[in-house]
PDB file of C-alpha atoms in Angstrom:
ATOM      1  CA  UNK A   1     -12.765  -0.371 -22.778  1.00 81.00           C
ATOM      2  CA  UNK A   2     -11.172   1.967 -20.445  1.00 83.00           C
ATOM      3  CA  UNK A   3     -11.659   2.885 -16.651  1.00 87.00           C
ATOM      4  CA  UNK A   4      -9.495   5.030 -14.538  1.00 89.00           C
ATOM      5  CA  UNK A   5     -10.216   6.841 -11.355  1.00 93.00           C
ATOM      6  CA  UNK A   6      -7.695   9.283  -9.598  1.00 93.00           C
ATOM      7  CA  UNK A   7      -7.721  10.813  -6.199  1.00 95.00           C
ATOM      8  CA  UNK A   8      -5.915  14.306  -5.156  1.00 96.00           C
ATOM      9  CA  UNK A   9      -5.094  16.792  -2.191  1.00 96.00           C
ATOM     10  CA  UNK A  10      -3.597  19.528  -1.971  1.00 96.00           C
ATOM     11  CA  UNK A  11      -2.792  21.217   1.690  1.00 96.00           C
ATOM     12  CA  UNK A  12      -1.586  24.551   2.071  1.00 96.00           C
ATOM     13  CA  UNK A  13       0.250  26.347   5.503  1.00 94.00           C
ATOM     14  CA  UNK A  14       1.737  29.372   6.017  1.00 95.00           C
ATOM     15  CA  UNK A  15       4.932  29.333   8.744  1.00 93.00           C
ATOM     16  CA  UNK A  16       4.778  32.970   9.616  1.00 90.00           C
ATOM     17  CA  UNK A  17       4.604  35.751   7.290  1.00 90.00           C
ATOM     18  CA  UNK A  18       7.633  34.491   5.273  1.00 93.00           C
ATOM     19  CA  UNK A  19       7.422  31.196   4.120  1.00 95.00           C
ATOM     20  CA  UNK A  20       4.316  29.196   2.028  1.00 96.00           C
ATOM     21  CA  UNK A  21       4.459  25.338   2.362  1.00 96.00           C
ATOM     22  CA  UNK A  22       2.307  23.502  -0.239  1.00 97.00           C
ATOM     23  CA  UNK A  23       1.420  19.850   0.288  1.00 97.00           C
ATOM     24  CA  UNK A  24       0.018  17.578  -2.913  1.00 97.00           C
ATOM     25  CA  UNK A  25      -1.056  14.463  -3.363  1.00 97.00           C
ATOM     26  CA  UNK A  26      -2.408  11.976  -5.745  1.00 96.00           C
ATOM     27  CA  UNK A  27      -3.513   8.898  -6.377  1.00 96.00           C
ATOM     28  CA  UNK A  28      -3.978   7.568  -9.911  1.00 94.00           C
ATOM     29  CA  UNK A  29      -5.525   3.880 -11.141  1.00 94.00           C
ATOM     30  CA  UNK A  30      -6.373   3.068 -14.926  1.00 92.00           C
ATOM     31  CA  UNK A  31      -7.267   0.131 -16.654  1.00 91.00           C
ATOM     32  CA  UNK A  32      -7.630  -0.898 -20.550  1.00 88.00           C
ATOM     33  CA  UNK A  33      -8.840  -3.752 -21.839  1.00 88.00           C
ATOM     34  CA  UNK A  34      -9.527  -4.726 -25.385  1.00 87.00           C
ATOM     35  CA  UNK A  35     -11.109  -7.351 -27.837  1.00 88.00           C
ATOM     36  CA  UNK A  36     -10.800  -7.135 -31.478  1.00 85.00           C
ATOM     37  CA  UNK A  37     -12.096  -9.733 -34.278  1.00 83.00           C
ATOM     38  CA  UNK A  38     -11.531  -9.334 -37.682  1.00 82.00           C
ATOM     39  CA  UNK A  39     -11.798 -11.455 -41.052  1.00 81.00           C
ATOM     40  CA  UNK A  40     -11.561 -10.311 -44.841  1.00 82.00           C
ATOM     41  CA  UNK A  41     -11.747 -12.633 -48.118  1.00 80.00           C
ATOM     42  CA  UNK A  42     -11.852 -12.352 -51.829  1.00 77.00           C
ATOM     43  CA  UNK A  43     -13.130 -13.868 -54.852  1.00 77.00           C
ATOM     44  CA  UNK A  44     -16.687 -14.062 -53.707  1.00 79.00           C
ATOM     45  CA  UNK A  45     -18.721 -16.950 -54.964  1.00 79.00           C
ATOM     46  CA  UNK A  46     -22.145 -14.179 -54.855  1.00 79.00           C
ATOM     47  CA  UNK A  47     -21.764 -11.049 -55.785  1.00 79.00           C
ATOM     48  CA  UNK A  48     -22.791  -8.467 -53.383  1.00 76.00           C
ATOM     49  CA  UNK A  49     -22.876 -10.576 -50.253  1.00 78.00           C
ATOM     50  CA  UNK A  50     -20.610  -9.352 -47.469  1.00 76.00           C
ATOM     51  CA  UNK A  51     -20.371 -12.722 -45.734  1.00 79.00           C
ATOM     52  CA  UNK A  52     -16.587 -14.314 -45.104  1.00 75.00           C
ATOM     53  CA  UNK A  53     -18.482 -17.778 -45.895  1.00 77.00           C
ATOM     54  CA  UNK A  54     -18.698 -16.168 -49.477  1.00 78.00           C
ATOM     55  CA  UNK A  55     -15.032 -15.572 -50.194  1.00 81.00           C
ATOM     56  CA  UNK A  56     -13.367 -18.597 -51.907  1.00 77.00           C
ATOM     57  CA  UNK A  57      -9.805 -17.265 -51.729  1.00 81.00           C
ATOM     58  CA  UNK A  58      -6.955 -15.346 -49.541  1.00 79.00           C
ATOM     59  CA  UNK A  59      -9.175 -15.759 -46.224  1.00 77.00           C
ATOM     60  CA  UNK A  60      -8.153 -14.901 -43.409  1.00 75.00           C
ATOM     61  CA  UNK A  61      -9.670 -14.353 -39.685  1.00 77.00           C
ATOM     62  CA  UNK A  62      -7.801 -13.168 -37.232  1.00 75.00           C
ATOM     63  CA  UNK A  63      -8.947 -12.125 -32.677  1.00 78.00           C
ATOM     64  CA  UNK A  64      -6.598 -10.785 -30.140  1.00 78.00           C
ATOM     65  CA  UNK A  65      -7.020  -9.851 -26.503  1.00 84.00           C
ATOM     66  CA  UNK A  66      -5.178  -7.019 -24.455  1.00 84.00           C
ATOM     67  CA  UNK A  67      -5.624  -5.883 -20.766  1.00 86.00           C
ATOM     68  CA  UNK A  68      -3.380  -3.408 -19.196  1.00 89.00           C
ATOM     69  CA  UNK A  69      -3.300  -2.166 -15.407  1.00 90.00           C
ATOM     70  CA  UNK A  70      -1.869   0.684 -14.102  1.00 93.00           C
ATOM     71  CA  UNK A  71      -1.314   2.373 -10.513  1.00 94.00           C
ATOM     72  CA  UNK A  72       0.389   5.282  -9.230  1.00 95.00           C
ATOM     73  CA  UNK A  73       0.758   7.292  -6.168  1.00 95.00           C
ATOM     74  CA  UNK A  74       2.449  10.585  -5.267  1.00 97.00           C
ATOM     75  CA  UNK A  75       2.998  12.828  -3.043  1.00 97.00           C
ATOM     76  CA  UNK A  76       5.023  16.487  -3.336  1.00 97.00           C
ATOM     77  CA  UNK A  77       6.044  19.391  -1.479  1.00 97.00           C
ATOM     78  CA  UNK A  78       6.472  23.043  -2.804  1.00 97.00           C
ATOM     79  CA  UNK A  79       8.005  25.918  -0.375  1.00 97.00           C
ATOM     80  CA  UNK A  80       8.752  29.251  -1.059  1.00 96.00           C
ATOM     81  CA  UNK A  81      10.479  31.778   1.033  1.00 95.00           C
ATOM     82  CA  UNK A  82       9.659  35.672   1.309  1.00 92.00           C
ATOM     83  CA  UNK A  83       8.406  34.813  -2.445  1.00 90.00           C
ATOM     84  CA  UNK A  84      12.044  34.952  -3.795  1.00 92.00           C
ATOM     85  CA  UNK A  85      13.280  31.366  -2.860  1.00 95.00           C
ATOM     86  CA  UNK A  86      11.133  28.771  -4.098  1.00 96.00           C
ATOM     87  CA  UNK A  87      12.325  24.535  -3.761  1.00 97.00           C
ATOM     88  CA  UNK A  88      10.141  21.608  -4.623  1.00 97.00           C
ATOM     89  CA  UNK A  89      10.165  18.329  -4.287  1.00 98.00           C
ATOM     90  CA  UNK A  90       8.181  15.172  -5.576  1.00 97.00           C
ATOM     91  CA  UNK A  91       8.246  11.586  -4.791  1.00 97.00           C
ATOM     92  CA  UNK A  92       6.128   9.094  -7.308  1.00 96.00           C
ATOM     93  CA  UNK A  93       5.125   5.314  -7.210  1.00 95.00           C
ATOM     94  CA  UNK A  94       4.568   3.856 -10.385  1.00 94.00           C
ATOM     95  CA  UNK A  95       3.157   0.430 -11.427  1.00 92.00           C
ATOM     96  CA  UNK A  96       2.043  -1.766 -14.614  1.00 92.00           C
ATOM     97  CA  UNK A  97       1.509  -4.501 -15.857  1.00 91.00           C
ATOM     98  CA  UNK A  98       3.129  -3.913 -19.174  1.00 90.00           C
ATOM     99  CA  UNK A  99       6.200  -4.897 -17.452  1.00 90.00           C
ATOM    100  CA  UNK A 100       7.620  -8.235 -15.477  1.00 87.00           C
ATOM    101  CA  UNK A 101       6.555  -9.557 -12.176  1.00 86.00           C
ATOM    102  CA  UNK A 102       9.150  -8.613 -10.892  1.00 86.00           C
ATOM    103  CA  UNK A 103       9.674  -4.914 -12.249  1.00 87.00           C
ATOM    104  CA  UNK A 104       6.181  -3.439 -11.724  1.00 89.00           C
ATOM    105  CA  UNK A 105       6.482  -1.223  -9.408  1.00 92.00           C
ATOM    106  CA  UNK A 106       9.337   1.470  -9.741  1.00 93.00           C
ATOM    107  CA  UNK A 107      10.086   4.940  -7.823  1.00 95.00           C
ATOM    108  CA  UNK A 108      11.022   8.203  -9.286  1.00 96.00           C
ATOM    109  CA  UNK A 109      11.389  11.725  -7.851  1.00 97.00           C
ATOM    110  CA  UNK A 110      11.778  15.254  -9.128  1.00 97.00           C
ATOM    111  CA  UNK A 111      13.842  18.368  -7.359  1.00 97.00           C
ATOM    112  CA  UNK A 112      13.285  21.815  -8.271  1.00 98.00           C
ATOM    113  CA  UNK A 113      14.669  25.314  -7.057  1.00 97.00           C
ATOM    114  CA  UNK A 114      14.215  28.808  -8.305  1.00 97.00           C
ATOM    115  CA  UNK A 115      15.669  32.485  -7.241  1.00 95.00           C
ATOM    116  CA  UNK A 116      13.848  35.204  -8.237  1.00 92.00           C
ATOM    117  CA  UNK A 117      16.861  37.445  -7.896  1.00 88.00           C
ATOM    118  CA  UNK A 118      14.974  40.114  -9.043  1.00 83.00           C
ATOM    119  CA  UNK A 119      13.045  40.803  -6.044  1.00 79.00           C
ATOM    120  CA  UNK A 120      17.181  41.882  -4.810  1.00 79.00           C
ATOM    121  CA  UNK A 121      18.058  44.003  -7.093  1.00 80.00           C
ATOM    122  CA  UNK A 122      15.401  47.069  -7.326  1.00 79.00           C
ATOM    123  CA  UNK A 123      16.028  47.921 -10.114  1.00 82.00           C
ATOM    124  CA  UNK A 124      13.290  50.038 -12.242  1.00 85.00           C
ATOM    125  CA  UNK A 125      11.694  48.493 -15.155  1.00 84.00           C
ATOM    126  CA  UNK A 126      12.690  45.023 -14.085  1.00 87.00           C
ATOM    127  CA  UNK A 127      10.013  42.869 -13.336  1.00 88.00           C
ATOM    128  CA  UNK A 128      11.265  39.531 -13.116  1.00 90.00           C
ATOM    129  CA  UNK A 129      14.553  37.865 -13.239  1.00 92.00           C
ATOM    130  CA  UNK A 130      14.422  34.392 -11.891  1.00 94.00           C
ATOM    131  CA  UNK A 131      17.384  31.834 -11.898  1.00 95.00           C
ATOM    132  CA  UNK A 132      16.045  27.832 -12.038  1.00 97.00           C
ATOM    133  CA  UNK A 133      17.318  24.312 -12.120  1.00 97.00           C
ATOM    134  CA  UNK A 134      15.736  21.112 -11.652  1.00 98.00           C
ATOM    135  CA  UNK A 135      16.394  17.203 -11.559  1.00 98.00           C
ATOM    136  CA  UNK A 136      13.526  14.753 -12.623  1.00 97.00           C
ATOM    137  CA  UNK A 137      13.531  10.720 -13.357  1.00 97.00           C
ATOM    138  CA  UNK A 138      10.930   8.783 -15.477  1.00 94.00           C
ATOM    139  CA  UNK A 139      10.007   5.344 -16.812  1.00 91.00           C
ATOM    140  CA  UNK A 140       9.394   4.409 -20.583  1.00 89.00           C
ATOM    141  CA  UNK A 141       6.558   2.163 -21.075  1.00 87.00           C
ATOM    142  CA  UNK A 142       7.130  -1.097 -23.728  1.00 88.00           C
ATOM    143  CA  UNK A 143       4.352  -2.362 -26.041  1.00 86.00           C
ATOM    144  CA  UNK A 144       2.010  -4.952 -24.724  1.00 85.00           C
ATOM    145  CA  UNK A 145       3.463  -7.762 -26.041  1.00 84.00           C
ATOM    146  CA  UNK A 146       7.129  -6.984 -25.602  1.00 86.00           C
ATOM    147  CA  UNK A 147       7.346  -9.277 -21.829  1.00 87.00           C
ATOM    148  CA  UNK A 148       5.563 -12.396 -23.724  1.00 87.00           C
ATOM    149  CA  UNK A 149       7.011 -15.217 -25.692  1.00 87.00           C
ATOM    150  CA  UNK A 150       4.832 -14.745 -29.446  1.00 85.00           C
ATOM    151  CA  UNK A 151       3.871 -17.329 -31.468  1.00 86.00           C
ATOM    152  CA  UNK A 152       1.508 -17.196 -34.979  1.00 82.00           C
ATOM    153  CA  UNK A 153      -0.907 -19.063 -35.938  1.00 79.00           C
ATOM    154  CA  UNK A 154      -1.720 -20.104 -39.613  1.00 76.00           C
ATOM    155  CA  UNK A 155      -3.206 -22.731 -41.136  1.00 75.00           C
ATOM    156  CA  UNK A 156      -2.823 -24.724 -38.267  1.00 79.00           C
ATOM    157  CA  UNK A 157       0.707 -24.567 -38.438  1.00 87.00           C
ATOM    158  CA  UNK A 158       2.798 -22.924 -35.141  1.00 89.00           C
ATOM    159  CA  UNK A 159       5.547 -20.705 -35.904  1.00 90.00           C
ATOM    160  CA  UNK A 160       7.932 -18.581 -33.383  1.00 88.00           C
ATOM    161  CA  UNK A 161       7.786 -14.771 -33.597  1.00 87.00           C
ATOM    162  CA  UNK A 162       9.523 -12.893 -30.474  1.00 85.00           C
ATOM    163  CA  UNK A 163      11.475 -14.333 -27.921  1.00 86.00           C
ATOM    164  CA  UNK A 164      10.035 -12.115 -25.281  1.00 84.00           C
ATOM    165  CA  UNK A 165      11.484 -10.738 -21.776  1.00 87.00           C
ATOM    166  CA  UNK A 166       9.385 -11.787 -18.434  1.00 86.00           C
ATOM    167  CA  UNK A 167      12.020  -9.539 -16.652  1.00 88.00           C
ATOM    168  CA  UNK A 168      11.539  -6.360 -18.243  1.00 89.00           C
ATOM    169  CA  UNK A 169      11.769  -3.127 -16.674  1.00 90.00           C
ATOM    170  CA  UNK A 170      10.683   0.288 -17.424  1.00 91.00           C
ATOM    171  CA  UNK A 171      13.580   2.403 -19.634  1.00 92.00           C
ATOM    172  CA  UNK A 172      15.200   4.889 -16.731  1.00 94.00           C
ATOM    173  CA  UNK A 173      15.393   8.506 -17.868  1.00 96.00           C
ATOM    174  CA  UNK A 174      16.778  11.193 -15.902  1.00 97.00           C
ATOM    175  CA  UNK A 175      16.739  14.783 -16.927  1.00 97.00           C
ATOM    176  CA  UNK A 176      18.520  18.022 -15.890  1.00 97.00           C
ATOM    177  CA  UNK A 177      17.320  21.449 -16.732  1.00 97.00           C
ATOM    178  CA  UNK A 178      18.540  24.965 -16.218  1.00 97.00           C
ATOM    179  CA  UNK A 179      17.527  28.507 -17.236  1.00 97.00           C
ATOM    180  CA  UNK A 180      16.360  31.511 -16.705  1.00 95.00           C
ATOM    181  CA  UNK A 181      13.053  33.793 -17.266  1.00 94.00           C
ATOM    182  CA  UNK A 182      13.508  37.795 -17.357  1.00 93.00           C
ATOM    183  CA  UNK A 183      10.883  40.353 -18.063  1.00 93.00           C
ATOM    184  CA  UNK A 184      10.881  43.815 -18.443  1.00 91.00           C
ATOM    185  CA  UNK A 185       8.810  46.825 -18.114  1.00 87.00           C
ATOM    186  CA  UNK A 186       5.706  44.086 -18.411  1.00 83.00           C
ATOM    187  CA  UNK A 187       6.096  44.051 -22.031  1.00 88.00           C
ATOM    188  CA  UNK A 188       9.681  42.373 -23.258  1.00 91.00           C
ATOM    189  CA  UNK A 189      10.242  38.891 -21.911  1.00 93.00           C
ATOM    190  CA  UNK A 190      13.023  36.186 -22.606  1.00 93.00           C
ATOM    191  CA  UNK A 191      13.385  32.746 -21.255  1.00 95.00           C
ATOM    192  CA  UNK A 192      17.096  30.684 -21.782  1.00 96.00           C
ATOM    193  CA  UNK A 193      16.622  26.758 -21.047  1.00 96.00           C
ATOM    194  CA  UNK A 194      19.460  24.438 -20.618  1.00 97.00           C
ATOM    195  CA  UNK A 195      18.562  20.637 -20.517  1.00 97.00           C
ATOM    196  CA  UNK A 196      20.336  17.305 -20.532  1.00 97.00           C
ATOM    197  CA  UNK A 197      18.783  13.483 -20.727  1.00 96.00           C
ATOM    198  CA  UNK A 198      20.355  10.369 -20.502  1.00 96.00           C
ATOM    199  CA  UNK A 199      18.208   6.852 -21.050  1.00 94.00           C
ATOM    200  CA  UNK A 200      19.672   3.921 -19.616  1.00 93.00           C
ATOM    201  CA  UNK A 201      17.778   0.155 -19.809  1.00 90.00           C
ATOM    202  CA  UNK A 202      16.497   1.284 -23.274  1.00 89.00           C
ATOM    203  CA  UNK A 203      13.552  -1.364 -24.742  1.00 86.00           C
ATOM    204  CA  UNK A 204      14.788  -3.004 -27.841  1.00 83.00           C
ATOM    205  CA  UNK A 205      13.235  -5.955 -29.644  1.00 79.00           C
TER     206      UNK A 205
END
């Protein structure tokens, strides 16, 4: 079962007849939680009876139980300049319980600028030639299970399966892109991109 329920605003103002200032924000919650139950058998002592109490060999049952939270809350700002200097910025609070108390909640960001240096140059034919580059962070998100001590149960016997990690924290990635989008006569378009992660704190079991 899954509920979520987000929230957002965006605000707009105009500082003269120059520059555009665009406000957004969000809010964001989810939740998932799941049952499962599950048996299967062989051998049946009755033919054509689907019933586990009719299998008389390799039986097995098996349940499990999951419930995930998430929150998240955000809040950017996009301004652009005589429509040929454009910067934007973004601010995020993340938060789930996939990870350890003490790692729930994390920040990231995201930076972005743009020139469209073809409003300078009049020249004929040219429609758009716009320089970018931005700078974003993000979290990677483990399994369910991967902050828990595991253990299995079979037979009634106990046996160890993952250590676990009650401190774990999201993987950290930050990216870096560059490029550039030209366009000509309305017809002929290219686009060059430049980009560059690095992952730090990288899950592993």
């Amino acid at each position: 079962m899954t509920n979520s329920a987000s929230v957002s605003a965006t605000l707009r103002r105009n500082f003269g007849r120059d520059l555009q200032s665009r406000w957004n924000f969000r809010y964001l919650y989810n939740q998932q939680d799941n049952n499962n139950n599950d048996g299967e058998g062989g051998t049946l002592a009755t033919l054509g009876v689907p019933d586990l109490n009719n299998a008389t060999a390799n039986l097995y049952v098996g349940s499990g139980t999951s419930s995930v939270r998430e929150i998240g809350y955000s809040a950017g700002l996009s301004l652009t300049y005589k429509d040929r200097y454009i910067a934007e910025g973004l601010i995020r609070r993340d938060g789930s319980s996939l990870f350890g108390p003490d790692a729930r909640r994390q920040w990231y960001y995201r930076f972005a600028g743009a020139w469209r240096l073809g409003q300078n140059l009049n020249i004929p034919g040219l429609d758009e030639f716009k320089l970018r580059s931005a700078y974003g962070t993000a979290g990677g998100r483990p399994r369910f299970d991967a902050q828990y001590e595991t253990y299995s149960v079979s037979g009634g016997h106990v046996a160890p399966i993952q250590l676990g990690n009650k401190n774990l924290k999201p993987e950290f990635s930050a990216e870096w892109e560059s490029g550039l989008d030209l366009l000509l006569s309305g017809r002929w378009g290219l686009t060059v991109d430049y980009s560059l992660t690095t992952t730090k704190d990288q899950i592993l079991q």
